Amino acid sequence: MSIICVIGTGYVGLVTGTCLADMGNQVTCVDIVQEKIERLKQGILPIYEPGLEEMVERNVQAGRLHFTTSYAEGLDSSEFVFIAVNTPTGNTQGGADMRYVEAAARSIAEELDHYAVIINKSTVPVGSGDFVSRVIQNNLKRADVSFSVVSNPEFLREGSAVLDFQKPDRVVLGSSDPEAAHRVAKLYLPLRAPFVITDLYTAEMIKYASNAFLATKISFINEIAQICERLGADVKEVAAGMGYDKRIGSAFLDAGIGYGGSCFPKDVRALAHMADEAGLHPQMLHAVMEINYDQRRLIVDKLTNILGTLRHCTVGVLGLAFKANTDDMREAPAVDIIRWITAQGAQVQVYDPVAKETGREALAREGVNMELVTFCENAYDVANNADALVIITEWNEFKSLNMQRIRGAMRRPVLIDGRNIYEPSEMNRCGFIYRGIGRGTGPAPTVLPPGDTTSILEQQVPLTLEEA
Ligand code: NAD
Ligand code: UGA
């Protein structure tokens, strides 16, 4: 059992603190937002994350998980102090805003009265471990207190954060103090994950490189989707065909409206900024960002190609969150798409199963004319009298809608499937003018289960002499 303090109770801090408590540790989570802490004490979570609420409740009841706004209380006897505060884009060039990390480091320095390992879990620019050390050293209230800094980037995804924390593909630790890194490794031993123990800079870089690589895969498949669309191939099958190659892998090859969220956009920007600052020219990262932005525009282009002007049209929008299973609206493509649609004079009817309040706030904050936006109770209400329906988030409940009913409710049967969740041929049969992302017009796909040679043989058409 270790005594742990986690600074920041957002997606990463709350999940980290709760999961560490669930592993038997004594955890105190600290946040500067009083209201958040008050609500957490009542069992009300600031975020939607499957499985987290029960886990918080269980660990609070067991006396292992506490919430406070007081650094003194959080740091009291803590052997490990995780910094898990936000690092949003901070300047117009895309660099990360380190204000929150700096403030957390200062507050730690002001209250620390014993040796502790300070762990950077926030995604921070390369060199930030040294920065945190400097801030703490320069602000220590007690000059005789020593500390070590370890970088421990987090790789969890929103929507599956608890499972991702509990079953990580790897645990990355970087420090100039190998003993401190090994102490942190011990905390994670019960997870039975591979460890990468390295220096500070390398650990920090592994995080950015990983996010940038995943974002690159997405922009790559989106570019391929555009080529598929032009040449008549189907990107879903292309991705499936590529994904069987173990060197490529099937993950993150879903073409769509592009990546959003609080991480990929800001982290690719921050990495490109770091490279720029270092005098490099990160061409590929810039291309990844450009392609990603274009995917959002593509949705509006598809709408106007079919409907002509959007003036006086009603567009139904299914989903607001940047992906399924979260209510997070940070850099959600829905915001740009709805802003552009309404700017052309269309009314929008939206529904998201979870991102209702966060969705409303984000649209208003980002300058959408809210008089043109109606929030509906379900997908069928969204379709009512709509001239087009746009699927933005791949929520499970959108995958098996009664499409006949949807079609019947609409004024014009236009379906723009930004997540490729429906089959073009089926939708055409259903009477829709269907546009996915990169879906060709070829025959319906034949996906055979692994090793099903009988069905392959049954389907084989004998070659003619010339073809052979
Ligand atoms: P978040 O915005 O959800 O939460 C950050 C929390 O920190 C907020 O509750 C805020 O009030 C609190 N905070 C800010 N300054 C503070 C201070 N000085 N003292 C105490 N609390 C303070 O952020 P997040 O999504 O959890 O991300 C945190 C970090 O982890 C970021 O660097 C992010 O890039 C990284 N990350 C996020 C994810 C993810 O899926 N969201 C995954 C991996 C890594
Ligand atoms: C991502 C990473 O997956 C995590 O490993 C990382 O820890 C996290 O960022 C972070 O650093 O904060 P997250 O943003 O929660 O996690 O969500 P993802 O599932 O990665 O999706 C990101 C975006 O890419 C979403 O908008 C999603 O719709 C989009 N995406 C994903 C695609 O467009 N296509 C795909 O094939 C996969």
XYZ file of C-alpha atoms in Angstrom, residues 7-444:
438
model
C -3.349 16.700 -8.680
C -6.238 17.344 -11.102
C -9.526 15.431 -11.160
C -10.245 15.423 -14.912
C -10.272 12.406 -17.219
C -6.728 11.385 -16.367
C -6.476 12.449 -12.724
C -9.797 11.002 -11.612
C -9.255 7.726 -13.448
C -5.657 7.413 -12.203
C -6.578 8.230 -8.619
C -9.576 5.919 -8.563
C -7.774 2.992 -10.203
C -4.755 3.359 -7.898
C -7.142 3.375 -4.906
C -8.849 0.297 -6.316
C -5.451 -1.405 -6.300
C -5.333 -0.917 -2.512
C -3.482 2.398 -2.217
C -4.514 5.424 -0.113
C -5.264 8.182 -2.612
C -6.138 11.855 -2.173
C -7.234 13.728 -5.284
C -6.683 17.495 -5.291
C -8.365 20.001 -7.589
C -8.518 23.793 -7.509
C -12.169 23.867 -8.529
C -14.108 23.878 -5.264
C -17.428 22.957 -6.871
C -15.919 19.918 -8.571
C -14.532 18.646 -5.277
C -17.795 19.307 -3.410
C -19.701 17.317 -6.030
C -17.138 14.509 -6.033
C -17.560 14.242 -2.264
C -21.285 13.691 -2.946
C -20.450 11.028 -5.540
C -21.250 13.263 -8.540
C -18.600 12.938 -11.270
C -17.500 15.909 -13.419
C -17.183 13.657 -16.496
C -19.021 10.804 -18.167
C -16.781 7.749 -18.195
C -18.235 4.214 -18.271
C -17.618 2.256 -15.066
C -15.976 5.124 -13.184
C -18.860 6.207 -10.960
C -19.284 2.811 -9.271
C -15.540 2.544 -8.816
C -15.320 5.978 -7.176
C -18.186 5.101 -4.849
C -16.667 1.739 -3.898
C -13.275 3.217 -3.067
C -14.656 6.222 -1.189
C -16.733 3.839 0.934
C -13.677 1.668 1.556
C -11.879 4.786 2.866
C -9.144 4.599 0.226
C -10.175 7.576 -1.949
C -10.503 11.181 -0.776
C -11.119 14.535 -2.447
C -9.884 17.933 -1.372
C -8.931 21.390 -2.603
C -6.108 21.554 -0.056
C -2.598 20.735 -1.280
C -1.480 20.435 2.368
C -4.057 17.719 2.952
C -3.271 15.961 -0.340
C 0.483 16.000 0.161
C 0.368 14.940 3.805
C 2.604 11.817 4.014
C 2.256 11.202 0.248
C 5.146 9.212 -1.223
C 3.984 9.793 -4.798
C 2.457 12.965 -6.264
C 0.933 12.674 -9.731
C 0.462 15.875 -11.740
C -2.527 15.293 -14.041
C -3.655 18.816 -14.891
C -4.658 20.070 -18.329
C -2.095 21.206 -20.939
C -4.246 22.770 -23.702
C -2.931 24.570 -26.752
C -1.520 27.791 -25.383
C -0.413 30.011 -28.219
C -1.252 30.667 -31.830
C 1.760 28.604 -32.947
C 0.315 25.503 -31.252
C 2.598 25.202 -28.209
C 1.259 23.596 -25.023
C 0.079 25.886 -22.231
C 2.167 24.961 -19.198
C 0.491 27.413 -16.812
C -1.500 24.735 -15.002
C 1.493 22.421 -14.613
C 3.576 25.325 -13.353
C 0.884 26.341 -10.841
C 0.591 22.742 -9.618
C 4.382 22.478 -9.220
C 4.467 25.754 -7.274
C 1.666 24.628 -4.954
C 3.470 21.317 -4.366
C 6.677 23.205 -3.508
C 4.850 25.420 -1.039
C 3.451 22.490 0.946
C 5.973 19.664 0.551
C 7.655 18.847 3.856
C 9.110 15.395 3.097
C 10.747 13.487 0.242
C 8.304 12.537 -2.534
C 8.418 11.333 -6.113
C 6.683 13.882 -8.346
C 5.207 12.201 -11.403
C 4.290 14.099 -14.576
C 1.260 12.355 -16.020
C 0.053 15.337 -18.011
C 1.176 15.355 -21.641
C 3.983 17.897 -21.557
C 6.570 19.188 -24.044
C 9.950 17.514 -24.099
C 12.050 19.054 -21.337
C 9.104 19.658 -18.985
C 10.459 17.244 -16.374
C 13.394 19.613 -15.909
C 10.999 22.574 -15.890
C 8.911 21.035 -13.097
C 12.097 20.277 -11.117
C 13.192 23.885 -11.463
C 9.820 25.314 -10.431
C 9.653 23.087 -7.356
C 13.282 23.704 -6.396
C 12.887 27.474 -6.717
C 9.700 27.579 -4.635
C 10.336 25.004 -1.911
C 9.176 26.304 1.455
C 11.643 24.033 3.215
C 15.072 24.040 1.634
C 16.033 20.703 3.271
C 13.296 18.776 1.454
C 14.347 16.664 -1.526
C 12.283 15.195 -4.340
C 12.622 13.316 -7.648
C 10.732 13.900 -10.887
C 9.521 11.028 -13.074
C 7.704 11.282 -16.399
C 4.858 8.773 -16.683
C 2.756 9.645 -19.739
C -0.777 8.294 -19.881
C -2.213 6.429 -22.860
C -5.846 5.898 -21.815
C -8.700 6.742 -24.180
C -11.862 8.503 -23.138
C -14.826 6.163 -23.134
C -12.679 3.178 -22.120
C -10.416 4.980 -19.661
C -10.825 2.612 -16.712
C -10.095 -0.505 -18.766
C -7.215 1.200 -20.555
C -5.680 2.176 -17.212
C -6.085 -1.316 -15.822
C -4.766 -3.086 -18.917
C -2.179 -0.778 -20.472
C -0.161 -1.929 -23.480
C 2.901 -0.526 -21.689
C 3.903 1.673 -18.792
C 6.436 4.343 -19.758
C 8.657 5.863 -17.066
C 11.440 8.374 -17.601
C 13.743 9.952 -15.067
C 17.259 11.055 -14.385
C 16.808 9.203 -11.082
C 16.435 5.511 -12.008
C 15.639 4.546 -8.422
C 12.633 6.882 -8.397
C 11.459 5.443 -11.722
C 11.695 1.923 -10.279
C 9.681 2.968 -7.216
C 6.916 4.192 -9.521
C 7.186 0.962 -11.521
C 6.363 -0.971 -8.326
C 3.036 0.871 -8.107
C 2.112 -0.531 -11.514
C 3.384 -4.108 -10.987
C -0.119 -5.530 -10.329
C -1.134 -4.446 -13.864
C 1.387 -6.923 -15.389
C 2.221 -4.590 -18.264
C 5.566 -4.263 -20.039
C 7.700 -1.380 -18.737
C 9.731 1.073 -20.776
C 12.101 2.739 -18.322
C 14.131 5.485 -19.922
C 15.306 9.077 -19.545
C 12.929 12.021 -19.049
C 13.109 13.454 -22.552
C 12.568 10.110 -24.235
C 9.537 9.299 -22.076
C 7.990 12.674 -22.874
C 8.662 12.161 -26.566
C 7.148 8.634 -26.582
C 3.796 10.196 -25.641
C 3.781 12.781 -28.444
C 5.137 10.335 -31.007
C 2.428 7.794 -30.116
C -0.427 10.290 -30.448
C 1.040 11.759 -33.620
C 1.405 8.311 -35.151
C -2.230 7.421 -34.419
C -3.374 10.777 -35.813
C -1.235 10.106 -38.896
C -2.933 6.745 -39.421
C -6.300 8.511 -39.338
C -5.268 11.235 -41.791
C -3.643 8.628 -44.016
C -6.828 6.585 -44.275
C -8.859 9.766 -44.785
C -6.651 10.720 -47.712
C -6.977 7.197 -49.089
C -10.767 7.578 -48.629
C -10.801 10.627 -50.866
C -8.870 8.743 -53.546
C -11.190 5.724 -53.140
C -14.213 7.945 -53.602
C -12.851 9.408 -56.820
C -11.747 6.055 -58.248
C -14.701 3.922 -57.152
C -13.083 1.800 -54.419
C -14.501 1.244 -50.938
C -12.237 2.518 -48.149
C -13.814 0.252 -45.523
C -12.752 -2.801 -47.449
C -9.410 -1.257 -48.324
C -8.780 -0.657 -44.580
C -9.875 -4.203 -43.737
C -7.634 -5.603 -46.449
C -4.688 -3.552 -45.201
C -5.353 -4.269 -41.533
C -4.817 -8.026 -41.830
C -1.155 -7.246 -42.498
C 0.347 -7.394 -38.988
C 2.866 -4.719 -39.937
C -0.023 -2.320 -40.560
C -2.686 -3.441 -38.059
C -6.388 -2.718 -38.317
C -6.714 -0.122 -35.518
C -7.187 3.564 -36.305
C -7.989 2.984 -39.952
C -11.604 4.157 -39.746
C -12.093 6.917 -42.289
C -14.564 9.617 -41.238
C -14.888 13.213 -40.185
C -11.343 13.274 -38.801
C -9.971 13.156 -35.313
C -11.136 15.507 -32.573
C -10.973 15.547 -28.789
C -8.742 17.055 -26.190
C -5.647 15.154 -27.257
C -4.786 14.433 -30.891
C -5.433 17.961 -32.193
C -3.486 19.704 -29.436
C -0.699 17.121 -29.252
C 0.006 17.055 -33.005
C 0.036 20.874 -32.928
C 2.362 20.912 -29.918
C 4.771 18.394 -31.488
C 4.876 20.364 -34.728
C 5.521 23.497 -32.671
C 8.386 21.819 -30.799
C 9.903 20.762 -34.123
C 9.426 24.260 -35.595
C 11.068 25.813 -32.554
C 13.978 23.422 -32.955
C 14.483 24.750 -36.499
C 12.959 21.714 -38.222
C 10.229 21.563 -40.831
C 7.749 18.852 -39.723
C 6.021 18.512 -43.105
C 4.195 15.315 -42.337
C 2.658 16.640 -39.109
C 1.411 19.718 -40.971
C -0.110 17.507 -43.677
C -1.810 15.372 -40.991
C -3.446 18.496 -39.532
C -4.503 19.877 -42.922
C -6.091 16.620 -44.043
C -7.883 16.372 -40.708
C -9.399 19.829 -41.054
C -10.483 19.123 -44.634
C -12.530 16.110 -43.492
C -14.879 18.433 -41.608
C -15.348 20.645 -44.645
C -16.039 17.562 -46.725
C -19.286 16.938 -44.817
C -20.615 20.381 -45.677
C -19.428 20.019 -49.304
C -21.323 16.740 -49.588
C -24.460 18.397 -48.253
C -24.276 21.352 -50.625
C -23.427 19.094 -53.588
C -26.752 17.330 -53.122
C -29.007 20.052 -51.689
C -27.548 23.031 -53.510
C -28.044 25.920 -51.124
C -28.606 25.085 -47.453
C -30.732 28.202 -46.991
C -34.149 27.317 -45.521
C -33.081 23.658 -45.188
C -33.327 21.626 -42.009
C -30.343 19.390 -41.332
C -30.558 16.613 -38.736
C -27.328 15.907 -36.845
C -26.761 12.632 -35.004
C -24.071 13.004 -32.354
C -22.108 15.908 -30.940
C -19.315 14.349 -28.865
C -15.939 13.932 -30.589
C -16.383 10.169 -30.371
C -18.767 7.659 -28.816
C -18.958 6.913 -25.071
C -17.944 10.363 -23.914
C -19.594 13.723 -23.331
C -16.332 15.515 -24.120
C -16.833 18.287 -26.667
C -13.232 19.554 -26.775
C -12.329 20.075 -30.456
C -15.362 18.024 -31.497
C -15.800 18.178 -35.316
C -19.554 18.669 -34.714
C -18.933 22.247 -33.612
C -17.279 23.388 -36.873
C -19.713 21.397 -38.988
C -22.795 22.863 -37.251
C -21.302 26.366 -37.346
C -20.756 26.121 -41.111
C -24.203 24.629 -41.776
C -26.023 27.270 -39.728
C -23.873 30.031 -41.254
C -25.456 29.078 -44.580
C -28.883 29.700 -43.118
C -29.956 26.119 -42.331
C -31.826 25.050 -39.211
C -30.177 22.187 -37.339
C -31.873 19.485 -35.232
C -29.413 17.600 -33.021
C -29.358 14.674 -30.659
C -26.525 13.122 -28.649
C -27.259 10.427 -26.071
C -24.825 11.928 -23.525
C -23.232 15.183 -24.724
C -26.380 17.253 -24.186
C -25.257 19.928 -21.717
C -21.603 19.871 -22.818
C -22.778 19.995 -26.444
C -25.054 22.963 -25.879
C -22.317 24.842 -24.016
C -19.685 24.119 -26.669
C -21.890 25.239 -29.583
C -22.827 28.479 -27.791
C -19.232 29.146 -26.736
C -17.909 28.616 -30.261
C -20.227 31.183 -31.779
C -22.964 28.994 -33.286
C -26.253 30.888 -33.733
C -28.241 28.942 -31.136
C -31.556 30.233 -32.480
C -30.988 27.911 -35.421
C -30.280 24.829 -33.259
C -32.984 22.582 -31.768
C -32.061 19.832 -29.296
C -34.126 16.667 -29.790
C -34.906 13.715 -27.511
C -33.951 10.947 -29.934
C -32.705 10.134 -33.438
C -36.208 9.890 -34.921
C -37.105 13.413 -33.808
C -33.891 14.613 -35.459
C -35.056 13.133 -38.771
C -38.464 14.813 -38.587
C -38.974 16.995 -41.706
C -35.223 17.114 -42.269
C -33.780 17.707 -45.733
C -30.693 15.740 -44.797
C -29.338 13.680 -41.925
C -25.664 13.772 -40.940
C -24.082 11.117 -38.710
C -21.253 12.676 -36.725
C -20.653 10.384 -33.739
C -20.588 6.586 -33.960
C -22.771 5.930 -30.877
C -23.986 2.318 -30.798
C -27.604 3.459 -30.697
C -27.157 5.050 -34.152
C -25.952 1.772 -35.673
C -29.239 -0.075 -35.730
C -31.874 2.590 -36.250
C -35.083 1.758 -38.090
C -33.945 3.429 -41.297
C -37.321 2.984 -43.003
C -38.876 5.014 -40.211
C -36.104 7.604 -40.437
C -36.560 7.817 -44.196
C -40.329 8.187 -43.788
C -39.937 11.069 -41.357
C -37.629 13.082 -43.610
C -38.589 15.753 -46.146
C -35.749 14.719 -48.448
C -33.940 11.370 -48.081
C -30.343 12.534 -47.923
C -27.992 10.646 -45.588
C -24.409 11.805 -45.010
C -22.708 9.111 -42.974
C -19.617 10.748 -41.475
C -18.653 7.520 -39.681
C -19.395 4.931 -42.378
C -21.697 2.990 -40.073
C -24.227 2.042 -42.755
C -23.801 0.064 -46.013
C -24.263 2.184 -49.133
C -26.157 -0.526 -51.038
C -28.618 -1.096 -48.168
C -29.213 2.617 -47.764
C -29.772 3.030 -51.502
C -32.287 0.159 -51.384
C -33.961 1.940 -48.473
C -34.449 4.976 -50.710
C -31.722 7.224 -49.377
C -29.310 9.315 -51.363
C -26.391 8.018 -49.336
C -22.888 9.484 -49.068
C -20.322 7.946 -46.775
C -16.632 8.786 -46.596
C -14.651 7.036 -49.320
C -17.302 4.442 -50.114
C -17.125 3.271 -53.694
C -20.074 2.126 -55.724
C -18.891 -1.515 -56.125
C -20.819 -4.613 -54.967
C -21.643 -5.179 -51.292
